[in-house]
Amino acid sequence: MEFHVSRAARDRFLFDQTLFTTDGNVVFANFQAARQFAALINDYRQKRNDNKPITAGQINALGMIDEIFHLVLHKYYEDNGQIIRHALFTELETKIGKQRLDQALSHFVDLFPPSLVYQKKLSQEKYLKGQTNGVSNTERELEELLMLWLTNANPATAPFAELFDENELANKTAYLQIIDGIAIFFKHQPHFGPEHQDLVTMLRMPAIMVPQSLGGQLEYIRTHWGQLLGDKLLKLLGSLDLIKEETRPVFEGPGTTQVPDYANGAIGAFGDHAEIERFSPDSDWMPNVVMMAKNTFVWLNQLSRQYNRQIDRLDLIPDETLDELANWGFTGLWLIGLWERSDASRRIKQMCGNPDAVSSAYSLSRYRIAERLGGEPAYYNLSQRCSQRGIRLASDMVPNHMGIDSDWVYDHPEWFIQREHSPFPAYTFNGADLSNNPQISINLEDHYYSRSDAAVVFKRYDHRTGQTAYLYHGNDGTSMPWNDTAQLNYLNPEVREAVIQTILEVARKFPIIRFDAAMTL
């Protein structure tokens, strides 16, 4: 995706020169390039207390529109012949004068230089006397002059005006007369497009119909010019998706709590249909479960104080306590935090100022009963004793994420939502290595430690292959990311199968499962 950027803007913002094509237009090969471009502008503005940030989505849309305009020009000449391109230049030479036309094009190339001219590897004069892909550079720059005018005439581009300021060109050359000449010329040439308009009018229509929104202009192009776009349609849809992602509403909380009424199959407060249970054949007990929830480590600590002895494993939970639960009528015992937890989760919390913190019960290394709780033998002992008293054990299962230092992150990084580049160029990953695996480094985003950003990805570096990946933190779509977790990619069939098998393993131990973030399934 391409559009003009002036020499002054290139000097001011120090853009990466690899973004620019030979004719000097900026090209965004992907969203990451647009993010880097926007980050440089925002960083410059922030240092000057200019609180008018721009987004990668808007910059990307700007480039997408210009790229489509170039495509329309190409198809116009393809359908109607290259002779029209030559005739345009000849007519302008006649009406405006060769000297004034040459002077305007020379000044344009100076203000908006092709890469070789900007790098001082080629003079303006030599460039304008040359050709690119069989087309005279003077004729090419005449078309780029039109593109510059179209961009400046678009009200939605105002926030980016410093990138392609046309004022000097308009004040010192015949630029505006040339634009008028181009518009008049195409009035008398074959019309084009789905609405059979002259070329300049057609190119103006998106900005005329949706003057204040680049996203709206892309939507107009999609709706009206779809048949012209070919494989560019997919890129256009991607640009629209990026804008939607950047402008989606921020979750402000669920509001007032409403308690659903499930009595007699009544319609609940949250829904427009009755709550319909789907019990398995074990319906003799499922509807009648009365469950006690216990945070396992907290409960063991409480029991240690109650019985005045160390109770730190599942098999040490006294029979008297289980008898008490059964006598109270409890038929289910939900133990929160049974699985092996992430070491990184604990370290993150401690580095953020809580030296006594333990790992989150929902940032897991693997689905094994924690060794601190006595492991599998201690679980089995407790399960048997509970079963003798008519108490079924319940456990959590987290379907959408694992800990950032989990076995799956180490062994199957491809199972997680990720990208090759950080989604935000301002992110840095220079903090402590949170990995227990010497072959893999795990780094949290630095702004999380300084409490200046929630951070959405962490960095995984493989010392064996030199490969860097940025994995997204877990999120159920309702709040900020959980920075000690990594989000599984359910578009990957291997992930779906791995989670299915894990659910079955959990179900073999626990007849009752509580799914965390179940909506992600």
PDB file of C-alpha atoms in Angstrom, residues 5-20 26 28 33 35-45 47-48 118 162-163 425:
ATOM      1  CA  VAL A   5       5.524  11.242   1.810  1.00  0.00           C
ATOM      2  CA  SER A   6       7.417  14.482   1.459  1.00  0.00           C
ATOM      3  CA  ARG A   7      11.157  14.841   1.822  1.00  0.00           C
ATOM      4  CA  ALA A   8      10.562  17.101   4.829  1.00  0.00           C
ATOM      5  CA  ALA A   9       8.451  14.429   6.569  1.00  0.00           C
ATOM      6  CA  ARG A  10      10.989  11.716   5.796  1.00  0.00           C
ATOM      7  CA  ASP A  11      13.715  13.861   7.336  1.00  0.00           C
ATOM      8  CA  ARG A  12      11.578  14.776  10.341  1.00  0.00           C
ATOM      9  CA  PHE A  13      10.305  11.331  11.315  1.00  0.00           C
ATOM     10  CA  LEU A  14      13.350   9.289  10.205  1.00  0.00           C
ATOM     11  CA  PHE A  15      11.237   6.642   8.509  1.00  0.00           C
ATOM     12  CA  ASP A  16      12.851   3.312   7.629  1.00  0.00           C
ATOM     13  CA  GLN A  17      13.954   3.716   4.015  1.00  0.00           C
ATOM     14  CA  THR A  18      13.000   0.114   3.225  1.00  0.00           C
ATOM     15  CA  LEU A  19       9.378   1.286   3.349  1.00  0.00           C
ATOM     16  CA  PHE A  20       9.830   3.352   0.196  1.00  0.00           C
ATOM     17  CA  VAL A  26       5.708   4.514   1.007  1.00  0.00           C
ATOM     18  CA  PHE A  28       3.136  -1.097   3.754  1.00  0.00           C
ATOM     19  CA  ALA A  33       5.055  -1.812   8.808  1.00  0.00           C
ATOM     20  CA  ARG A  35       2.404   0.151  13.087  1.00  0.00           C
ATOM     21  CA  GLN A  36       6.094   1.085  12.924  1.00  0.00           C
ATOM     22  CA  PHE A  37       5.290   4.042  10.673  1.00  0.00           C
ATOM     23  CA  ALA A  38       2.573   5.298  13.053  1.00  0.00           C
ATOM     24  CA  ALA A  39       4.802   4.726  16.097  1.00  0.00           C
ATOM     25  CA  LEU A  40       7.544   6.989  14.698  1.00  0.00           C
ATOM     26  CA  ILE A  41       5.045   9.804  14.118  1.00  0.00           C
ATOM     27  CA  ASN A  42       3.438   9.373  17.548  1.00  0.00           C
ATOM     28  CA  ASP A  43       6.815   9.298  19.274  1.00  0.00           C
ATOM     29  CA  TYR A  44       7.816  12.551  17.538  1.00  0.00           C
ATOM     30  CA  ARG A  45       4.516  14.208  18.476  1.00  0.00           C
ATOM     31  CA  LYS A  47       8.100  14.545  22.556  1.00  0.00           C
ATOM     32  CA  ARG A  48       6.601  17.864  21.461  1.00  0.00           C
ATOM     33  CA  TYR A 118      16.308  11.140  -1.986  1.00  0.00           C
ATOM     34  CA  GLU A 162       2.154  17.101   7.346  1.00  0.00           C
ATOM     35  CA  LEU A 163       3.143  13.940   5.469  1.00  0.00           C
ATOM     36  CA  PRO A 425       6.552  -1.127  18.055  1.00  0.00           C
TER      37      PRO A 425
END
